[in-house]
PDB file of C-alpha atoms in Angstrom:
ATOM      1  CA  MET A   1      60.417  44.770  12.636  1.00  0.00           C
ATOM      2  CA  ALA A   2      58.074  41.833  13.048  1.00  0.00           C
ATOM      3  CA  LYS A   3      59.136  38.398  14.287  1.00  0.00           C
ATOM      4  CA  LEU A   4      57.019  35.296  14.534  1.00  0.00           C
ATOM      5  CA  THR A   5      57.746  33.152  17.582  1.00  0.00           C
ATOM      6  CA  VAL A   6      56.236  29.676  17.646  1.00  0.00           C
ATOM      7  CA  HIS A   7      56.578  27.084  20.387  1.00  0.00           C
ATOM      8  CA  GLY A   8      54.982  23.780  21.267  1.00  0.00           C
ATOM      9  CA  ASP A   9      55.428  20.069  20.660  1.00  0.00           C
ATOM     10  CA  ASP A  10      58.282  18.836  18.461  1.00  0.00           C
ATOM     11  CA  LEU A  11      56.224  16.869  15.938  1.00  0.00           C
ATOM     12  CA  THR A  12      53.891  19.761  15.093  1.00  0.00           C
ATOM     13  CA  LEU A  13      56.775  22.260  14.965  1.00  0.00           C
ATOM     14  CA  ARG A  14      58.617  20.021  12.488  1.00  0.00           C
ATOM     15  CA  SER A  15      55.545  19.848  10.245  1.00  0.00           C
ATOM     16  CA  ILE A  16      55.284  23.671  10.286  1.00  0.00           C
ATOM     17  CA  LEU A  17      58.994  24.179   9.593  1.00  0.00           C
ATOM     18  CA  GLU A  18      58.824  21.861   6.561  1.00  0.00           C
ATOM     19  CA  VAL A  19      56.433  24.212   4.739  1.00  0.00           C
ATOM     20  CA  LEU A  20      57.314  27.603   6.227  1.00  0.00           C
ATOM     21  CA  PRO A  21      58.346  30.100   3.500  1.00  0.00           C
ATOM     22  CA  SER A  22      61.608  31.036   5.272  1.00  0.00           C
ATOM     23  CA  GLU A  23      64.227  29.510   7.520  1.00  0.00           C
ATOM     24  CA  PRO A  24      64.046  30.260  11.242  1.00  0.00           C
ATOM     25  CA  GLU A  25      66.411  32.847  12.621  1.00  0.00           C
ATOM     26  CA  ARG A  26      66.659  30.905  15.861  1.00  0.00           C
ATOM     27  CA  GLN A  27      65.532  27.492  17.117  1.00  0.00           C
ATOM     28  CA  TRP A  28      65.566  25.820  20.520  1.00  0.00           C
ATOM     29  CA  ARG A  29      64.653  22.432  21.944  1.00  0.00           C
ATOM     30  CA  LYS A  30      62.748  21.563  25.073  1.00  0.00           C
ATOM     31  CA  GLY A  31      65.142  21.325  28.022  1.00  0.00           C
ATOM     32  CA  GLU A  32      67.920  23.435  26.464  1.00  0.00           C
ATOM     33  CA  PRO A  33      69.355  26.138  28.709  1.00  0.00           C
ATOM     34  CA  LYS A  34      68.097  29.664  28.064  1.00  0.00           C
ATOM     35  CA  GLY A  35      70.186  31.556  30.586  1.00  0.00           C
ATOM     36  CA  ALA A  36      70.073  32.451  34.272  1.00  0.00           C
ATOM     37  CA  GLY A  37      69.848  28.751  35.168  1.00  0.00           C
ATOM     38  CA  ARG A  38      66.534  28.322  33.357  1.00  0.00           C
ATOM     39  CA  VAL A  39      65.608  25.897  30.574  1.00  0.00           C
ATOM     40  CA  HIS A  40      63.125  26.033  27.718  1.00  0.00           C
ATOM     41  CA  LEU A  41      59.862  24.356  28.722  1.00  0.00           C
ATOM     42  CA  ASP A  42      59.104  23.436  25.110  1.00  0.00           C
ATOM     43  CA  SER A  43      60.722  23.569  21.676  1.00  0.00           C
ATOM     44  CA  GLY A  44      60.287  26.516  19.360  1.00  0.00           C
ATOM     45  CA  PHE A  45      61.619  28.842  16.698  1.00  0.00           C
ATOM     46  CA  GLU A  46      61.729  32.482  15.662  1.00  0.00           C
ATOM     47  CA  VAL A  47      61.320  33.797  12.119  1.00  0.00           C
ATOM     48  CA  LEU A  48      61.931  37.338  10.924  1.00  0.00           C
ATOM     49  CA  VAL A  49      58.697  38.092   9.058  1.00  0.00           C
ATOM     50  CA  ALA A  50      59.329  41.698   8.053  1.00  0.00           C
ATOM     51  CA  GLN A  51      61.759  44.499   8.620  1.00  0.00           C
ATOM     52  CA  ALA A  52      61.171  48.033   7.391  1.00  0.00           C
ATOM     53  CA  SER A  53      62.453  51.480   8.210  1.00  0.00           C
ATOM     54  CA  GLN A  54      58.960  52.934   7.745  1.00  0.00           C
ATOM     55  CA  ALA A  55      55.984  51.713   9.767  1.00  0.00           C
ATOM     56  CA  GLN A  56      53.659  51.993   6.742  1.00  0.00           C
ATOM     57  CA  THR A  57      55.691  49.327   4.894  1.00  0.00           C
ATOM     58  CA  LEU A  58      55.603  46.784   7.715  1.00  0.00           C
ATOM     59  CA  PRO A  59      51.930  45.703   7.345  1.00  0.00           C
ATOM     60  CA  LEU A  60      52.396  45.129   3.590  1.00  0.00           C
ATOM     61  CA  ARG A  61      55.360  42.825   4.191  1.00  0.00           C
ATOM     62  CA  ILE A  62      53.542  40.982   6.980  1.00  0.00           C
ATOM     63  CA  ARG A  63      50.484  40.467   4.751  1.00  0.00           C
ATOM     64  CA  SER A  64      52.703  39.109   2.002  1.00  0.00           C
ATOM     65  CA  TYR A  65      54.499  36.682   4.343  1.00  0.00           C
ATOM     66  CA  LEU A  66      51.290  35.419   5.928  1.00  0.00           C
ATOM     67  CA  ALA A  67      49.639  35.052   2.506  1.00  0.00           C
ATOM     68  CA  GLU A  68      52.560  32.836   1.469  1.00  0.00           C
ATOM     69  CA  CYS A  69      52.148  30.840   4.701  1.00  0.00           C
ATOM     70  CA  ARG A  70      48.438  30.347   3.992  1.00  0.00           C
ATOM     71  CA  SER A  71      49.098  29.306   0.395  1.00  0.00           C
ATOM     72  CA  ARG A  72      51.411  26.587   1.778  1.00  0.00           C
ATOM     73  CA  GLY A  73      48.808  25.450   4.299  1.00  0.00           C
ATOM     74  CA  VAL A  74      50.630  26.849   7.334  1.00  0.00           C
ATOM     75  CA  THR A  75      48.421  27.590  10.315  1.00  0.00           C
ATOM     76  CA  PHE A  76      49.102  27.838  14.028  1.00  0.00           C
ATOM     77  CA  THR A  77      45.706  26.733  15.312  1.00  0.00           C
ATOM     78  CA  MET A  78      46.817  23.204  16.168  1.00  0.00           C
ATOM     79  CA  PRO A  79      46.612  22.017  19.763  1.00  0.00           C
ATOM     80  CA  ARG A  80      49.795  22.506  21.798  1.00  0.00           C
ATOM     81  CA  ILE A  81      51.126  25.258  19.483  1.00  0.00           C
ATOM     82  CA  VAL A  82      51.464  28.924  20.440  1.00  0.00           C
ATOM     83  CA  ALA A  83      52.317  31.559  17.819  1.00  0.00           C
ATOM     84  CA  GLU A  84      53.004  35.203  18.545  1.00  0.00           C
ATOM     85  CA  LEU A  85      53.793  37.999  16.101  1.00  0.00           C
ATOM     86  CA  GLN A  86      56.101  40.410  17.900  1.00  0.00           C
ATOM     87  CA  PHE A  87      56.326  43.976  16.653  1.00  0.00           C
ATOM     88  CA  GLN A  88      59.446  45.930  17.629  1.00  0.00           C
ATOM     89  CA  LEU A  89      58.633  49.573  17.015  1.00  0.00           C
ATOM     90  CA  GLY A  90      60.680  52.733  17.349  1.00  0.00           C
ATOM     91  CA  GLY A  91      60.069  54.592  20.597  1.00  0.00           C
ATOM     92  CA  GLU A  92      59.724  58.312  21.132  1.00  0.00           C
ATOM     93  CA  ALA A  93      61.581  60.513  18.692  1.00  0.00           C
ATOM     94  CA  ALA A  94      64.781  62.120  19.888  1.00  0.00           C
ATOM     95  CA  PRO A  95      64.586  65.907  20.253  1.00  0.00           C
ATOM     96  CA  GLY A  96      64.776  67.597  16.861  1.00  0.00           C
ATOM     97  CA  THR A  97      63.843  64.476  14.866  1.00  0.00           C
ATOM     98  CA  VAL A  98      60.669  63.440  13.107  1.00  0.00           C
ATOM     99  CA  PRO A  99      58.462  61.178  15.254  1.00  0.00           C
ATOM    100  CA  PRO A 100      57.909  57.651  13.919  1.00  0.00           C
ATOM    101  CA  ALA A 101      54.787  57.038  11.836  1.00  0.00           C
ATOM    102  CA  PRO A 102      51.998  55.039  13.483  1.00  0.00           C
ATOM    103  CA  LEU A 103      51.601  51.359  12.739  1.00  0.00           C
ATOM    104  CA  ASP A 104      48.110  50.862  11.328  1.00  0.00           C
ATOM    105  CA  LEU A 105      46.611  47.374  11.240  1.00  0.00           C
ATOM    106  CA  PRO A 106      43.111  47.253   9.762  1.00  0.00           C
ATOM    107  CA  LEU A 107      40.503  44.812  11.061  1.00  0.00           C
ATOM    108  CA  GLY A 108      41.161  42.519   8.093  1.00  0.00           C
ATOM    109  CA  ASP A 109      44.760  42.013   9.252  1.00  0.00           C
ATOM    110  CA  LEU A 110      43.649  41.300  12.807  1.00  0.00           C
ATOM    111  CA  GLU A 111      41.107  38.815  11.468  1.00  0.00           C
ATOM    112  CA  VAL A 112      43.850  36.983   9.530  1.00  0.00           C
ATOM    113  CA  PHE A 113      46.008  36.815  12.668  1.00  0.00           C
ATOM    114  CA  SER A 114      43.087  35.376  14.596  1.00  0.00           C
ATOM    115  CA  GLU A 115      42.150  32.852  11.883  1.00  0.00           C
ATOM    116  CA  MET A 116      45.770  31.678  11.708  1.00  0.00           C
ATOM    117  CA  GLY A 117      46.063  31.362  15.494  1.00  0.00           C
ATOM    118  CA  ILE A 118      48.562  34.215  15.904  1.00  0.00           C
ATOM    119  CA  SER A 119      48.552  36.525  18.908  1.00  0.00           C
ATOM    120  CA  LEU A 120      50.229  39.945  18.911  1.00  0.00           C
ATOM    121  CA  SER A 121      52.923  41.478  21.076  1.00  0.00           C
ATOM    122  CA  LEU A 122      53.919  45.131  20.690  1.00  0.00           C
ATOM    123  CA  ALA A 123      57.116  46.588  22.094  1.00  0.00           C
ATOM    124  CA  THR A 124      58.939  49.868  21.623  1.00  0.00           C
ATOM    125  CA  ARG A 125      62.612  50.498  21.852  1.00  0.00           C
ATOM    126  CA  ALA A 126      64.025  53.646  23.389  1.00  0.00           C
ATOM    127  CA  ALA A 127      65.221  56.431  21.127  1.00  0.00           C
ATOM    128  CA  ALA A 128      68.979  56.624  20.704  1.00  0.00           C
TER     129      ALA A 128
END
């Protein structure tokens, strides 16, 4: 799956949320508790951009979502805004199962992420 996490100042976040193509899955405000006695240092939100059982489908869904963002004028290059696209990928295959397909992102996709001000974070989850 791919989630977009955006955090920064309240005014800019509100302007992004007004034109974002989907509702955030989660939102938080600066100063709200986030567990273990800590608080959020700034406001932010998380949006599920794409979810797919096959890695080959994920880039297509991400491209489609980001194209819709661009058509609405959404960008994350403003000062005091940080945007990160987080990929949660399957880990190693369990014995006797087919290993997960690789996630291929061509240079054009990476260029779009860069132009839109989006950094990447890749994580794997352990096989069940």
